[in-house]
PDB file of N, CA, C and O in Angstrom:
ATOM      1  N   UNK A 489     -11.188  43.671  28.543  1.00  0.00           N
ATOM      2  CA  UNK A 489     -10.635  43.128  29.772  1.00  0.00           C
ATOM      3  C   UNK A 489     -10.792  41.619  29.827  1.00  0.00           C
ATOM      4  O   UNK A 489      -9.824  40.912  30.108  1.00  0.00           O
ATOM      5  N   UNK A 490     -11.849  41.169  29.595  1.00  0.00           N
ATOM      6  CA  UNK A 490     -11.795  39.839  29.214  1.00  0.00           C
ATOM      7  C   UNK A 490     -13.054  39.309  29.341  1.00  0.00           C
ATOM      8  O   UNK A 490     -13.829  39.892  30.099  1.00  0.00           O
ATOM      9  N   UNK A 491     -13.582  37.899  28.505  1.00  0.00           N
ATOM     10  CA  UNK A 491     -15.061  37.712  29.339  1.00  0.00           C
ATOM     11  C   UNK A 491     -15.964  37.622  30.461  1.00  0.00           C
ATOM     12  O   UNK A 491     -17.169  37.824  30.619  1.00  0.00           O
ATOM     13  N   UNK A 492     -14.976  37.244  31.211  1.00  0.00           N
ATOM     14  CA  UNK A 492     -15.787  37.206  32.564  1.00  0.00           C
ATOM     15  C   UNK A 492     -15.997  38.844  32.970  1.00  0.00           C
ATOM     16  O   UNK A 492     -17.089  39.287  33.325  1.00  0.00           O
ATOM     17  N   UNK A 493     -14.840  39.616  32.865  1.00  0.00           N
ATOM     18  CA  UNK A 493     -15.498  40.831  33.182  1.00  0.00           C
ATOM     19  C   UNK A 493     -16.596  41.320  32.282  1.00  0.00           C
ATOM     20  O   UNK A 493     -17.323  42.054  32.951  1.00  0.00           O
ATOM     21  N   UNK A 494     -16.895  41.249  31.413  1.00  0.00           N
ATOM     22  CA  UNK A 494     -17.925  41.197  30.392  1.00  0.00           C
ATOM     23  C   UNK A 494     -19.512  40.794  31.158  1.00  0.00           C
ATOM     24  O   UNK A 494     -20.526  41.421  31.464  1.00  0.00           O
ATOM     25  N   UNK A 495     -19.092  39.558  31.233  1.00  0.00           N
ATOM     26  CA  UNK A 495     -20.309  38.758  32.434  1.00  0.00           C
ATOM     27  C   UNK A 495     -20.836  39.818  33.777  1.00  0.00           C
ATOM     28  O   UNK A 495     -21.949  40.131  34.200  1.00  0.00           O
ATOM     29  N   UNK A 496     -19.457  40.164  34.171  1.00  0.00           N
ATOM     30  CA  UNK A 496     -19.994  40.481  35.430  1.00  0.00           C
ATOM     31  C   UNK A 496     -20.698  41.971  35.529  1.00  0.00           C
ATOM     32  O   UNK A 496     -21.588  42.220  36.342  1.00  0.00           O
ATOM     33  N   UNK A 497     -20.136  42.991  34.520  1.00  0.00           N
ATOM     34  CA  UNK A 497     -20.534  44.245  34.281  1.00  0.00           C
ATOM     35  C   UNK A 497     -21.835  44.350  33.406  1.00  0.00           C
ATOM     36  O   UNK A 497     -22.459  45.411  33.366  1.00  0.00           O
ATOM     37  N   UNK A 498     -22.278  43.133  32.639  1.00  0.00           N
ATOM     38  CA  UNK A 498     -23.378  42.979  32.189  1.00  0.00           C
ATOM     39  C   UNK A 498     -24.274  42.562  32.939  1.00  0.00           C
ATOM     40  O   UNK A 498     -25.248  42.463  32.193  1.00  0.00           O
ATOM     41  N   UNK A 499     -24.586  42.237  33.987  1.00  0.00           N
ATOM     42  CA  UNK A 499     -25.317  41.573  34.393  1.00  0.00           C
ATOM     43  C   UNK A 499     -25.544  42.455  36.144  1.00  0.00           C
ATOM     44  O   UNK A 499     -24.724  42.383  37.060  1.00  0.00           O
ATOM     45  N   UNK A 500     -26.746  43.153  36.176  1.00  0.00           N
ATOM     46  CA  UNK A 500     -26.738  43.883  37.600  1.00  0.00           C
ATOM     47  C   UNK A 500     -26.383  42.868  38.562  1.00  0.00           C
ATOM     48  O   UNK A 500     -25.421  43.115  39.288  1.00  0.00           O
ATOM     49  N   UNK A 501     -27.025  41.700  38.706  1.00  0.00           N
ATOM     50  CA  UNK A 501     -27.246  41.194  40.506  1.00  0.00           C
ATOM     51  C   UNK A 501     -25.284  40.662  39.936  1.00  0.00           C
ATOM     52  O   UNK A 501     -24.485  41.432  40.468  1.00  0.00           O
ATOM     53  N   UNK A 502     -24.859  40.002  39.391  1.00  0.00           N
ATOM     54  CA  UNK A 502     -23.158  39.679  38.928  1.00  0.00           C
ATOM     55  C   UNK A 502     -22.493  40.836  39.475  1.00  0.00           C
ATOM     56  O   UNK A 502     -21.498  40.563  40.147  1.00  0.00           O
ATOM     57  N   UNK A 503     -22.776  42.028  39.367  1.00  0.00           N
ATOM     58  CA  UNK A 503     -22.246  43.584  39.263  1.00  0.00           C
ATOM     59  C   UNK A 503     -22.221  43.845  40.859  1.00  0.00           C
ATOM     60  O   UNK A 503     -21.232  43.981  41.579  1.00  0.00           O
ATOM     61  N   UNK A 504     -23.729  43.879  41.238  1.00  0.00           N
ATOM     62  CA  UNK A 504     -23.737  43.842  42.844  1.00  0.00           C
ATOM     63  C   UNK A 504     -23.202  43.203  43.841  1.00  0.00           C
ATOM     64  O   UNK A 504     -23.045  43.709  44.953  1.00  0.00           O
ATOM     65  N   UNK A 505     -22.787  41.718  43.445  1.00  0.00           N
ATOM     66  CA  UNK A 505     -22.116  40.762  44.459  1.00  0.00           C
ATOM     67  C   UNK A 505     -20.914  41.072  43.931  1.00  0.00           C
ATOM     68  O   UNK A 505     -20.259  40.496  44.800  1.00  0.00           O
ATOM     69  N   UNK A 506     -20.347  41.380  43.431  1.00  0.00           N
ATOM     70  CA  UNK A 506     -18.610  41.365  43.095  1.00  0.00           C
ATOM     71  C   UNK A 506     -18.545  42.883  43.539  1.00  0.00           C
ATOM     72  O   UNK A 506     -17.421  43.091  43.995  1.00  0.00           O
ATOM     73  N   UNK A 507     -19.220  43.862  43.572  1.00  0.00           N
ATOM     74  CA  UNK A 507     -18.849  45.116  44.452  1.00  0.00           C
ATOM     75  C   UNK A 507     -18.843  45.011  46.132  1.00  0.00           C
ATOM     76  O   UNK A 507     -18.108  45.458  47.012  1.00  0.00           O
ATOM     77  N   UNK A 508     -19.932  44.265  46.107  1.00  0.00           N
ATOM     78  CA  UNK A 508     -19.920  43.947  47.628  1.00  0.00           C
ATOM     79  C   UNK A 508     -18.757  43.364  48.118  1.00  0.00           C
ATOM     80  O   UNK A 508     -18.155  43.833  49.084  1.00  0.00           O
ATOM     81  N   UNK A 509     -18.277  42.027  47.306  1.00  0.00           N
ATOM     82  CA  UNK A 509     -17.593  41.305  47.851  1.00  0.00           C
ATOM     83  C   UNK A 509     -16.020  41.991  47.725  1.00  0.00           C
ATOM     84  O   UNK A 509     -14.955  41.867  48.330  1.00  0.00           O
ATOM     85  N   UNK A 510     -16.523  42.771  46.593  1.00  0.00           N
ATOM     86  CA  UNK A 510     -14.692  44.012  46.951  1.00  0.00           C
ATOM     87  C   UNK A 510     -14.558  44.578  48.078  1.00  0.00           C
ATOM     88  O   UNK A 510     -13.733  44.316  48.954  1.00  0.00           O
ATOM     89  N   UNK A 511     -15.635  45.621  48.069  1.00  0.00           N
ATOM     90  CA  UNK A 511     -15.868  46.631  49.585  1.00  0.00           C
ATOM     91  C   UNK A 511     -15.479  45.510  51.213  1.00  0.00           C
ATOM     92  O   UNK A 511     -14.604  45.683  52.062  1.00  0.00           O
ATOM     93  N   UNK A 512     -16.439  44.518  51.119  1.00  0.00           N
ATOM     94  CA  UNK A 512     -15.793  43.471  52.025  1.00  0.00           C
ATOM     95  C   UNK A 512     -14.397  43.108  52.203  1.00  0.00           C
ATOM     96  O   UNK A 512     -13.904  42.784  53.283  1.00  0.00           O
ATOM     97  N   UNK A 513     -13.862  43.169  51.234  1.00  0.00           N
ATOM     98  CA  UNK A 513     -12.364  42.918  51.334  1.00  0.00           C
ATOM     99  C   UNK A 513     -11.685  43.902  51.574  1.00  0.00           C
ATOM    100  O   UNK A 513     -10.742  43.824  52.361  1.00  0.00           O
ATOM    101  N   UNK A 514     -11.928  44.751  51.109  1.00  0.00           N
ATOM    102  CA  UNK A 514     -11.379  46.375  51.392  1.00  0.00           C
ATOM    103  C   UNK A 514     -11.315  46.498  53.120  1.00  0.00           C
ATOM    104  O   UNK A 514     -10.402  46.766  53.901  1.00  0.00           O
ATOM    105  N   UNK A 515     -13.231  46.051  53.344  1.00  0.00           N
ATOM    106  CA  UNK A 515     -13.471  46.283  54.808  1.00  0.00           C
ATOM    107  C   UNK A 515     -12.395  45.815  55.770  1.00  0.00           C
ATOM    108  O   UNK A 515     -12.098  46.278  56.872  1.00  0.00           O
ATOM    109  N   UNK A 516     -11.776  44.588  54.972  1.00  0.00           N
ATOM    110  CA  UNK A 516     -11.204  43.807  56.063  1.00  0.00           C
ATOM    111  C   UNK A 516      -9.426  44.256  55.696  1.00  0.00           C
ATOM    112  O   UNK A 516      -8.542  44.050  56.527  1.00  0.00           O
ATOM    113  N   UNK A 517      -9.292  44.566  55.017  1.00  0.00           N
ATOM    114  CA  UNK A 517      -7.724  45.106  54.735  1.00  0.00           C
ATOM    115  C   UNK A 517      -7.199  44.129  54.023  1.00  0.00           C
ATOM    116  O   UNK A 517      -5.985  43.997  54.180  1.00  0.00           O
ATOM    117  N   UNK A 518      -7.811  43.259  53.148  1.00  0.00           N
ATOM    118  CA  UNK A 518      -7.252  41.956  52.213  1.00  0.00           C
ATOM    119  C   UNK A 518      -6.254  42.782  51.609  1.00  0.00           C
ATOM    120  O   UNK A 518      -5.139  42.841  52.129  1.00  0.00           O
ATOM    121  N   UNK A 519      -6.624  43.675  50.173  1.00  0.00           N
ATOM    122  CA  UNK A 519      -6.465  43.891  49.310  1.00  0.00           C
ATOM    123  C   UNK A 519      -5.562  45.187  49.390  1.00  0.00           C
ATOM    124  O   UNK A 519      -4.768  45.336  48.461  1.00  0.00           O
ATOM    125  N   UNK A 520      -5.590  46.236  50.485  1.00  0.00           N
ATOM    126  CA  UNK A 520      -5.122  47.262  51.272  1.00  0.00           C
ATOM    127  C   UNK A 520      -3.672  46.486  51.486  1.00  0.00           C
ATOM    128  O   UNK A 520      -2.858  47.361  51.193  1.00  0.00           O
ATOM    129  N   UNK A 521      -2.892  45.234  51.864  1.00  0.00           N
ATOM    130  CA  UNK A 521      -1.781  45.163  52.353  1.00  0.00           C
ATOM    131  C   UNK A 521      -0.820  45.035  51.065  1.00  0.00           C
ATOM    132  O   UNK A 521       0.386  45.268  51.145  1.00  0.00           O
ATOM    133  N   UNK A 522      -1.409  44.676  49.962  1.00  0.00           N
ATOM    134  CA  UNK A 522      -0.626  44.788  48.584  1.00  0.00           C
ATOM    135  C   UNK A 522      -0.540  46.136  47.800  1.00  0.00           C
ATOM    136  O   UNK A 522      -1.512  46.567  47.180  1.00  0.00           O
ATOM    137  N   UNK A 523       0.674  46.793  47.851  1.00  0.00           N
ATOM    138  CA  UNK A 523       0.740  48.331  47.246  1.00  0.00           C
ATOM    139  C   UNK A 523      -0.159  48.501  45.414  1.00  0.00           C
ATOM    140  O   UNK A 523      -0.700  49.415  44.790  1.00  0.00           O
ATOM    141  N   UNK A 524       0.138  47.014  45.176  1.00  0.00           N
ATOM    142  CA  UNK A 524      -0.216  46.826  43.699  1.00  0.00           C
ATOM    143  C   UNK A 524      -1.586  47.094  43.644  1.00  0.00           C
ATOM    144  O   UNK A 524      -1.983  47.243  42.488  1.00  0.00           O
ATOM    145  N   UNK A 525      -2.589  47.224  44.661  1.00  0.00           N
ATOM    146  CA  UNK A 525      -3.721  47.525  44.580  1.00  0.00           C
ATOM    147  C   UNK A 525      -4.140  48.925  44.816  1.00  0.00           C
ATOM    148  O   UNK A 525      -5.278  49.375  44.683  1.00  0.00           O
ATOM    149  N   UNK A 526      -3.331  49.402  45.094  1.00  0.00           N
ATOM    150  CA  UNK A 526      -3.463  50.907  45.326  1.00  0.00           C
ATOM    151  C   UNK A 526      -4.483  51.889  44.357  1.00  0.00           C
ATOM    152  O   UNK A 526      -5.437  52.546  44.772  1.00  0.00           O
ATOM    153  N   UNK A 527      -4.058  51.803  43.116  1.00  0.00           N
ATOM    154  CA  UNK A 527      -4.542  52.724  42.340  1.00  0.00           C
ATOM    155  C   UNK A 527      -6.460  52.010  41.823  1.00  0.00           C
ATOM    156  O   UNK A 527      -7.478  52.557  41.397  1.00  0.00           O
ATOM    157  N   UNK A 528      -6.114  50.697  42.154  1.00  0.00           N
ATOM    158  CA  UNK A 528      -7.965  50.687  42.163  1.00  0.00           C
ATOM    159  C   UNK A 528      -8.599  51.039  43.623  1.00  0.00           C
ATOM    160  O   UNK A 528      -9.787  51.354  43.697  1.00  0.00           O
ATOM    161  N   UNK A 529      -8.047  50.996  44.397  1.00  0.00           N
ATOM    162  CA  UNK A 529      -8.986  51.175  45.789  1.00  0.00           C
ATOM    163  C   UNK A 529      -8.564  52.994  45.589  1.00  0.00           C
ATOM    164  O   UNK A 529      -9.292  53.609  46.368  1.00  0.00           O
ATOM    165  N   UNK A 530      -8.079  53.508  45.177  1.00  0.00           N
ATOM    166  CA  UNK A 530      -8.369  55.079  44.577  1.00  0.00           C
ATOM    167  C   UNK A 530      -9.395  55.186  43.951  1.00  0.00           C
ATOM    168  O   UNK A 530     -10.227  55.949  44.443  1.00  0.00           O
ATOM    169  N   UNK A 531      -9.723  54.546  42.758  1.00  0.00           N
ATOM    170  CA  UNK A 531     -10.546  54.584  41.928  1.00  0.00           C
ATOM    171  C   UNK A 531     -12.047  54.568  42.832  1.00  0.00           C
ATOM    172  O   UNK A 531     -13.012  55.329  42.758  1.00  0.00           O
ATOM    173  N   UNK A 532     -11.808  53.410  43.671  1.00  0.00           N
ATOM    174  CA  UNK A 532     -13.151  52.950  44.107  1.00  0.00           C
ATOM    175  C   UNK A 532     -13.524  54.031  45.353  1.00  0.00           C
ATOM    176  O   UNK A 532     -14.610  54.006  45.932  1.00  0.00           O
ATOM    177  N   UNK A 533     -12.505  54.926  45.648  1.00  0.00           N
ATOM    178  CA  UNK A 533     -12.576  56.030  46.191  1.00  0.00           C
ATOM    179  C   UNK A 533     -13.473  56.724  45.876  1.00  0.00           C
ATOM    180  O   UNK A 533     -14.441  57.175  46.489  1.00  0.00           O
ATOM    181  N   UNK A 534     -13.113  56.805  44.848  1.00  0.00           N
ATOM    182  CA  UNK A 534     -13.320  58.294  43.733  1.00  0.00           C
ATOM    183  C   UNK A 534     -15.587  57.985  43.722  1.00  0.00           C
ATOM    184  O   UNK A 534     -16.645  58.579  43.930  1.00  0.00           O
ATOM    185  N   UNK A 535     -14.914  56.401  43.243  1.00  0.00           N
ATOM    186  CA  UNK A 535     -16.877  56.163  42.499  1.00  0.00           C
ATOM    187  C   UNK A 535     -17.464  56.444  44.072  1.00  0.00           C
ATOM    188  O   UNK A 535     -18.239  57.399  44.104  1.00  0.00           O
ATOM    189  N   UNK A 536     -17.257  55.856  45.232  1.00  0.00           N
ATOM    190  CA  UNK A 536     -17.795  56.219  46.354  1.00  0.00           C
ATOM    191  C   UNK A 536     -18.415  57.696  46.371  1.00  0.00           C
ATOM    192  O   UNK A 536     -19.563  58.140  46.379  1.00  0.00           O
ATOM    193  N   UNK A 537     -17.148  58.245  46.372  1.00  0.00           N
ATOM    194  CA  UNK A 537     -17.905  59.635  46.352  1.00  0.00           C
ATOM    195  C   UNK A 537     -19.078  60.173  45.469  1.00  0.00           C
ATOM    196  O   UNK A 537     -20.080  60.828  45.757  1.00  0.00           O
ATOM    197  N   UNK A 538     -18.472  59.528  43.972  1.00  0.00           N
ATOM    198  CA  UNK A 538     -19.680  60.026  42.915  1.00  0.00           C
ATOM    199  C   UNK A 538     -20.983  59.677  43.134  1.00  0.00           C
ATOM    200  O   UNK A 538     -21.967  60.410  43.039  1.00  0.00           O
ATOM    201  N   UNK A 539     -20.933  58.262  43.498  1.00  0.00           N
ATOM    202  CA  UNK A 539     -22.681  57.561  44.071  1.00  0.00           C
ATOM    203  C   UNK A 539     -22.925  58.290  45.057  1.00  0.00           C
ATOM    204  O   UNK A 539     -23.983  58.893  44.876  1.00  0.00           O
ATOM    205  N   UNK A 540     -22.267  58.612  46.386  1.00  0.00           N
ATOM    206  CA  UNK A 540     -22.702  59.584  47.058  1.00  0.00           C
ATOM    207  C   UNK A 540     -23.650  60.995  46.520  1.00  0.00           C
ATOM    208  O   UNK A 540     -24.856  61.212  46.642  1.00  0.00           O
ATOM    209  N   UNK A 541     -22.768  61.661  46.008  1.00  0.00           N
ATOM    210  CA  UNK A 541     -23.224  62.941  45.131  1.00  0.00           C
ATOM    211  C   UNK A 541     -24.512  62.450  44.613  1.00  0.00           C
ATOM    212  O   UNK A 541     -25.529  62.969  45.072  1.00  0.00           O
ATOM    213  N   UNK A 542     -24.629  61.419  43.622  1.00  0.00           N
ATOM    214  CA  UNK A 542     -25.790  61.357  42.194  1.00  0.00           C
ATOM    215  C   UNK A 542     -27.017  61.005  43.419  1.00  0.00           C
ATOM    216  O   UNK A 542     -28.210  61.204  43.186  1.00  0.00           O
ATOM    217  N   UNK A 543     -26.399  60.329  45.048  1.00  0.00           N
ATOM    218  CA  UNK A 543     -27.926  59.925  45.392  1.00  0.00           C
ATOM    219  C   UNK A 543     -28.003  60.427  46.657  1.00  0.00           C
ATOM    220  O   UNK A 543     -28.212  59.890  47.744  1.00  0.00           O
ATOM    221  N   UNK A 544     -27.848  61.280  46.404  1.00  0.00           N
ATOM    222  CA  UNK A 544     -27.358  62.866  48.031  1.00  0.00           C
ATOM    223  C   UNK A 544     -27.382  62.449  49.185  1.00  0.00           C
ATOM    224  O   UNK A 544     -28.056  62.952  50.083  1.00  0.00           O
ATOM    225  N   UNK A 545     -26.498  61.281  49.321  1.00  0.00           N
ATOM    226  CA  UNK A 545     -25.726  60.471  50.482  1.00  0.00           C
ATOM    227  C   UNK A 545     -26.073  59.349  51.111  1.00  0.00           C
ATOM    228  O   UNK A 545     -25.486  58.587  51.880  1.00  0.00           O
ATOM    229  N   UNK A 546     -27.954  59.422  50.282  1.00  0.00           N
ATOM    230  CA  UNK A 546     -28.614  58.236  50.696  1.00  0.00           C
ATOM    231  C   UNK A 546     -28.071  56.860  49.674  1.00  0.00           C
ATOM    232  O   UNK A 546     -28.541  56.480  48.602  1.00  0.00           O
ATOM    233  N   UNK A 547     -26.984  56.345  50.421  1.00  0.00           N
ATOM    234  CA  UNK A 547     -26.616  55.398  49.866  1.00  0.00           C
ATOM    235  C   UNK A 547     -25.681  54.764  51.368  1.00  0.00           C
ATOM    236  O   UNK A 547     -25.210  55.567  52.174  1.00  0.00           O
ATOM    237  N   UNK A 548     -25.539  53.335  51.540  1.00  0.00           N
ATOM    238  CA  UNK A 548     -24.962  52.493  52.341  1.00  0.00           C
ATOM    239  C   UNK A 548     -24.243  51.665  52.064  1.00  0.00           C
ATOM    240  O   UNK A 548     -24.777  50.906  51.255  1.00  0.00           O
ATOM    241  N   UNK A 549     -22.884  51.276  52.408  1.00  0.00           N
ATOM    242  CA  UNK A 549     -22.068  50.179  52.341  1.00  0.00           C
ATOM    243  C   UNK A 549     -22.936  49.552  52.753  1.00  0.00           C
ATOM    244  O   UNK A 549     -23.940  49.872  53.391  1.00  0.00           O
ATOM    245  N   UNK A 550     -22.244  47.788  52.076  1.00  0.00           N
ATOM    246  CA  UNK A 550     -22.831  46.805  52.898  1.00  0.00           C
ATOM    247  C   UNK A 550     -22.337  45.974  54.112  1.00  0.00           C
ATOM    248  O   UNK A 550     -21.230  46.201  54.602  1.00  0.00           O
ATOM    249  N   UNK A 551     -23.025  45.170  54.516  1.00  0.00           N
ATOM    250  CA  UNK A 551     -22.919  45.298  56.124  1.00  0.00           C
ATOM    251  C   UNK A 551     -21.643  44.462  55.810  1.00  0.00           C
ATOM    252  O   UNK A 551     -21.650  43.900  54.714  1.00  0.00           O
ATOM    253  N   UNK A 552     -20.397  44.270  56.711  1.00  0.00           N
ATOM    254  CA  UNK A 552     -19.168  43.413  56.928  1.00  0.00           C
ATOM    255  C   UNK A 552     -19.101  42.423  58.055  1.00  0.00           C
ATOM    256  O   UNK A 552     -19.164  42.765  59.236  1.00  0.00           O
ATOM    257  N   UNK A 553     -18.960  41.098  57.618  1.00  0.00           N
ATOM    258  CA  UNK A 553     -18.596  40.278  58.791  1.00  0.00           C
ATOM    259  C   UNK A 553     -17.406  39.980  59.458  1.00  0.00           C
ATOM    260  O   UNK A 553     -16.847  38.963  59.049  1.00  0.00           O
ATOM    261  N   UNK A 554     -16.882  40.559  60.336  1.00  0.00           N
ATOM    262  CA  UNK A 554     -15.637  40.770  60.675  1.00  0.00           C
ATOM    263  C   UNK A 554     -15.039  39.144  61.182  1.00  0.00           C
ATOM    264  O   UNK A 554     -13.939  38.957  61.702  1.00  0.00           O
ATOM    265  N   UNK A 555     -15.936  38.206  60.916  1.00  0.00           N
ATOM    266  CA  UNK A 555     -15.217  36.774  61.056  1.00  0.00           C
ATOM    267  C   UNK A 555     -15.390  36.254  59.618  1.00  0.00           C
ATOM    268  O   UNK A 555     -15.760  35.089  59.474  1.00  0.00           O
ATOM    269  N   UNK A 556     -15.133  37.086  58.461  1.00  0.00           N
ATOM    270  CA  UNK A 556     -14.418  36.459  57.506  1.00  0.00           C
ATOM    271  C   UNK A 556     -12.785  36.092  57.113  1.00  0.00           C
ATOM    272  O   UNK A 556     -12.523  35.461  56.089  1.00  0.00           O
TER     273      UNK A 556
END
């Protein structure tokens, strides 16, 4: 995919702020108004659920600032 994704999937705290900062965008409907994004915010569906399952629900979005 390329280096920077390399960077960012290697590296936990890189990994953690770029999920957050997706879910945030998600939160806010950035990325939701372009159809072209569709099939990853499925995806990120999908992993939601799986982290759910592997950590039997004890798991939390992170918090959203709705004045971003």
């Amino acid at each position: 995919m390329g280096q920077k994704f390399d960077e960012i999937i290697d590296s936990p705290v890189m990994l953690a702020c770029f999920m957050d900062e997706l879910l945030c965008r998600i939160a806010t409907n950035a990325p939701l108004e372009d159809y072209r994004n569709q099939r990853a915010i499925n995806q990120l569906v999908v992993i939601y659920f799986m982290v759910g399952r592997m950590t039997d629900g004890d798991f939390e979005l992170p918090a959203v600032d709705p004045n971003r």
